[in-house]
């Protein structure tokens, strides 16, 4: 019912920046939250950032001050601006959509729809 497509991933050197985008289509109702999760090599899928319809945001501590999440409600898109990237940021990044709820949350089980993921390798 909701399709998500990530773009913008790719190899990046530590200290540089990268911008990820997520395009949503289908049943994208107004009362929703969107988020970014990541899964590094040998690690569990982890929360990165989330933003709801009115612009409230939530970040994991490790990316505060470096990453900025944003969305364009009219275009049904979301972006993650990643600055000062570190090797520990290396992961597959996933776009997620929480339907019928306007609360941001770090719990992946609360997000019903997921993109295919985009790889972000950060070299040192």
PDB file of C-alpha atoms in Angstrom:
ATOM      1  CA  UNK A   1       0.000   0.000   0.000  1.00  0.00           C
ATOM      2  CA  UNK A   2       3.010   2.254   0.560  1.00  0.00           C
ATOM      3  CA  UNK A   3       6.116   1.939  -1.556  1.00  0.00           C
ATOM      4  CA  UNK A   4       9.442   3.437  -0.519  1.00  0.00           C
ATOM      5  CA  UNK A   5      12.492   3.927  -2.711  1.00  0.00           C
ATOM      6  CA  UNK A   6      15.830   5.123  -1.339  1.00  0.00           C
ATOM      7  CA  UNK A   7      18.494   6.839  -3.386  1.00  0.00           C
ATOM      8  CA  UNK A   8      21.774   8.667  -2.888  1.00  0.00           C
ATOM      9  CA  UNK A   9      23.886   5.959  -1.291  1.00  0.00           C
ATOM     10  CA  UNK A  10      27.430   5.235  -2.322  1.00  0.00           C
ATOM     11  CA  UNK A  11      31.058   5.114  -1.266  1.00  0.00           C
ATOM     12  CA  UNK A  12      32.160   8.181   0.673  1.00  0.00           C
ATOM     13  CA  UNK A  13      35.365   9.145   2.452  1.00  0.00           C
ATOM     14  CA  UNK A  14      35.364   9.860   6.182  1.00  0.00           C
ATOM     15  CA  UNK A  15      34.786  13.531   6.908  1.00  0.00           C
ATOM     16  CA  UNK A  16      32.738  14.092   3.758  1.00  0.00           C
ATOM     17  CA  UNK A  17      28.990  14.397   3.310  1.00  0.00           C
ATOM     18  CA  UNK A  18      26.227  12.451   1.632  1.00  0.00           C
ATOM     19  CA  UNK A  19      22.517  13.079   1.166  1.00  0.00           C
ATOM     20  CA  UNK A  20      20.029  10.217   1.102  1.00  0.00           C
ATOM     21  CA  UNK A  21      16.516  10.555  -0.270  1.00  0.00           C
ATOM     22  CA  UNK A  22      13.373   8.474   0.079  1.00  0.00           C
ATOM     23  CA  UNK A  23      10.365   8.735  -2.201  1.00  0.00           C
ATOM     24  CA  UNK A  24       7.035   7.429  -0.910  1.00  0.00           C
ATOM     25  CA  UNK A  25       4.054   6.490  -3.040  1.00  0.00           C
ATOM     26  CA  UNK A  26       0.698   4.821  -2.538  1.00  0.00           C
ATOM     27  CA  UNK A  27      -1.410   5.338   0.582  1.00  0.00           C
ATOM     28  CA  UNK A  28       0.643   8.103   2.178  1.00  0.00           C
ATOM     29  CA  UNK A  29      -1.824   9.573   4.657  1.00  0.00           C
ATOM     30  CA  UNK A  30      -1.146  12.780   6.548  1.00  0.00           C
ATOM     31  CA  UNK A  31      -0.989  11.243  10.010  1.00  0.00           C
ATOM     32  CA  UNK A  32       2.328   9.478   9.668  1.00  0.00           C
ATOM     33  CA  UNK A  33       5.971   9.431  10.617  1.00  0.00           C
ATOM     34  CA  UNK A  34       8.953   8.472   8.504  1.00  0.00           C
ATOM     35  CA  UNK A  35      12.367   7.369   9.604  1.00  0.00           C
ATOM     36  CA  UNK A  36      15.814   6.122   8.727  1.00  0.00           C
ATOM     37  CA  UNK A  37      17.344   2.949  10.117  1.00  0.00           C
ATOM     38  CA  UNK A  38      20.701   1.374   9.396  1.00  0.00           C
ATOM     39  CA  UNK A  39      22.339  -2.010   9.680  1.00  0.00           C
ATOM     40  CA  UNK A  40      26.110  -2.177   9.847  1.00  0.00           C
ATOM     41  CA  UNK A  41      28.212  -5.285   9.207  1.00  0.00           C
ATOM     42  CA  UNK A  42      27.524  -7.862  11.903  1.00  0.00           C
ATOM     43  CA  UNK A  43      25.133  -5.550  13.744  1.00  0.00           C
ATOM     44  CA  UNK A  44      21.418  -5.327  14.405  1.00  0.00           C
ATOM     45  CA  UNK A  45      19.223  -2.897  12.515  1.00  0.00           C
ATOM     46  CA  UNK A  46      19.343   0.354  14.476  1.00  0.00           C
ATOM     47  CA  UNK A  47      17.382   3.579  14.590  1.00  0.00           C
ATOM     48  CA  UNK A  48      18.959   6.700  13.091  1.00  0.00           C
ATOM     49  CA  UNK A  49      16.339   9.454  12.846  1.00  0.00           C
ATOM     50  CA  UNK A  50      12.622  10.047  12.444  1.00  0.00           C
ATOM     51  CA  UNK A  51      10.346  12.916  11.466  1.00  0.00           C
ATOM     52  CA  UNK A  52       6.573  13.269  11.556  1.00  0.00           C
ATOM     53  CA  UNK A  53       4.044  15.228   9.493  1.00  0.00           C
ATOM     54  CA  UNK A  54       4.443  18.457  11.478  1.00  0.00           C
ATOM     55  CA  UNK A  55       8.237  18.363  11.522  1.00  0.00           C
ATOM     56  CA  UNK A  56       9.027  16.960  14.963  1.00  0.00           C
ATOM     57  CA  UNK A  57      12.297  15.031  14.867  1.00  0.00           C
ATOM     58  CA  UNK A  58      14.143  12.393  16.851  1.00  0.00           C
ATOM     59  CA  UNK A  59      17.793  11.358  16.477  1.00  0.00           C
ATOM     60  CA  UNK A  60      19.998   8.688  17.923  1.00  0.00           C
ATOM     61  CA  UNK A  61      22.710  10.315  20.056  1.00  0.00           C
ATOM     62  CA  UNK A  62      25.560   9.180  17.817  1.00  0.00           C
ATOM     63  CA  UNK A  63      24.356  11.297  14.865  1.00  0.00           C
ATOM     64  CA  UNK A  64      23.138  14.429  16.649  1.00  0.00           C
ATOM     65  CA  UNK A  65      24.840  17.504  15.245  1.00  0.00           C
ATOM     66  CA  UNK A  66      25.997  15.621  12.140  1.00  0.00           C
ATOM     67  CA  UNK A  67      22.816  14.324  10.494  1.00  0.00           C
ATOM     68  CA  UNK A  68      19.686  16.283   9.613  1.00  0.00           C
ATOM     69  CA  UNK A  69      16.381  14.674   8.680  1.00  0.00           C
ATOM     70  CA  UNK A  70      13.791  16.554   6.636  1.00  0.00           C
ATOM     71  CA  UNK A  71      10.667  15.926   4.586  1.00  0.00           C
ATOM     72  CA  UNK A  72       8.546  17.533   1.907  1.00  0.00           C
ATOM     73  CA  UNK A  73       4.926  16.619   2.556  1.00  0.00           C
ATOM     74  CA  UNK A  74       3.721  17.897  -0.819  1.00  0.00           C
ATOM     75  CA  UNK A  75       6.169  15.647  -2.666  1.00  0.00           C
ATOM     76  CA  UNK A  76       6.011  12.707  -0.235  1.00  0.00           C
ATOM     77  CA  UNK A  77       9.770  12.675   0.081  1.00  0.00           C
ATOM     78  CA  UNK A  78      12.205  12.480   2.967  1.00  0.00           C
ATOM     79  CA  UNK A  79      15.913  13.203   3.115  1.00  0.00           C
ATOM     80  CA  UNK A  80      18.831  12.546   5.424  1.00  0.00           C
ATOM     81  CA  UNK A  81      21.735  14.953   5.161  1.00  0.00           C
ATOM     82  CA  UNK A  82      24.798  13.235   6.595  1.00  0.00           C
ATOM     83  CA  UNK A  83      27.815  15.400   7.391  1.00  0.00           C
ATOM     84  CA  UNK A  84      31.178  14.573   8.959  1.00  0.00           C
ATOM     85  CA  UNK A  85      30.735  10.909   8.160  1.00  0.00           C
ATOM     86  CA  UNK A  86      32.713   8.374  10.151  1.00  0.00           C
ATOM     87  CA  UNK A  87      33.656   4.765   9.381  1.00  0.00           C
ATOM     88  CA  UNK A  88      31.227   3.650  12.089  1.00  0.00           C
ATOM     89  CA  UNK A  89      28.410   5.121   9.982  1.00  0.00           C
ATOM     90  CA  UNK A  90      29.034   2.397   7.389  1.00  0.00           C
ATOM     91  CA  UNK A  91      25.779   0.513   6.912  1.00  0.00           C
ATOM     92  CA  UNK A  92      22.855  -0.266   4.704  1.00  0.00           C
ATOM     93  CA  UNK A  93      20.389   2.565   5.260  1.00  0.00           C
ATOM     94  CA  UNK A  94      16.658   1.870   5.153  1.00  0.00           C
ATOM     95  CA  UNK A  95      13.743   4.231   4.730  1.00  0.00           C
ATOM     96  CA  UNK A  96      10.697   3.381   6.856  1.00  0.00           C
ATOM     97  CA  UNK A  97       7.098   4.585   7.030  1.00  0.00           C
ATOM     98  CA  UNK A  98       4.808   4.543  10.073  1.00  0.00           C
ATOM     99  CA  UNK A  99       1.208   4.572   8.942  1.00  0.00           C
ATOM    100  CA  UNK A 100      -1.667   6.231  10.808  1.00  0.00           C
ATOM    101  CA  UNK A 101       0.480   7.649  13.605  1.00  0.00           C
ATOM    102  CA  UNK A 102       2.100  11.061  13.918  1.00  0.00           C
ATOM    103  CA  UNK A 103       4.497  10.079  16.711  1.00  0.00           C
ATOM    104  CA  UNK A 104       8.182   9.591  16.086  1.00  0.00           C
ATOM    105  CA  UNK A 105       9.657   6.437  17.581  1.00  0.00           C
ATOM    106  CA  UNK A 106      12.958   4.521  17.470  1.00  0.00           C
ATOM    107  CA  UNK A 107      11.157   1.162  17.572  1.00  0.00           C
ATOM    108  CA  UNK A 108      11.412  -0.539  14.153  1.00  0.00           C
ATOM    109  CA  UNK A 109       8.365  -2.704  14.876  1.00  0.00           C
ATOM    110  CA  UNK A 110       6.202   0.430  14.783  1.00  0.00           C
ATOM    111  CA  UNK A 111       7.040   1.061  11.110  1.00  0.00           C
ATOM    112  CA  UNK A 112       4.889  -0.898   8.675  1.00  0.00           C
ATOM    113  CA  UNK A 113       6.638  -0.214   5.377  1.00  0.00           C
ATOM    114  CA  UNK A 114      10.278  -0.396   4.381  1.00  0.00           C
ATOM    115  CA  UNK A 115      12.431   0.436   1.410  1.00  0.00           C
ATOM    116  CA  UNK A 116      14.966  -1.906  -0.123  1.00  0.00           C
ATOM    117  CA  UNK A 117      17.949  -0.191   1.486  1.00  0.00           C
ATOM    118  CA  UNK A 118      20.895   1.715   0.072  1.00  0.00           C
ATOM    119  CA  UNK A 119      24.530   1.021   0.909  1.00  0.00           C
ATOM    120  CA  UNK A 120      26.726   3.689   2.474  1.00  0.00           C
ATOM    121  CA  UNK A 121      30.348   2.514   2.870  1.00  0.00           C
ATOM    122  CA  UNK A 122      32.502   5.110   4.644  1.00  0.00           C
ATOM    123  CA  UNK A 123      36.229   4.708   4.073  1.00  0.00           C
ATOM    124  CA  UNK A 124      38.929   5.949   6.438  1.00  0.00           C
TER     125      UNK A 124
END
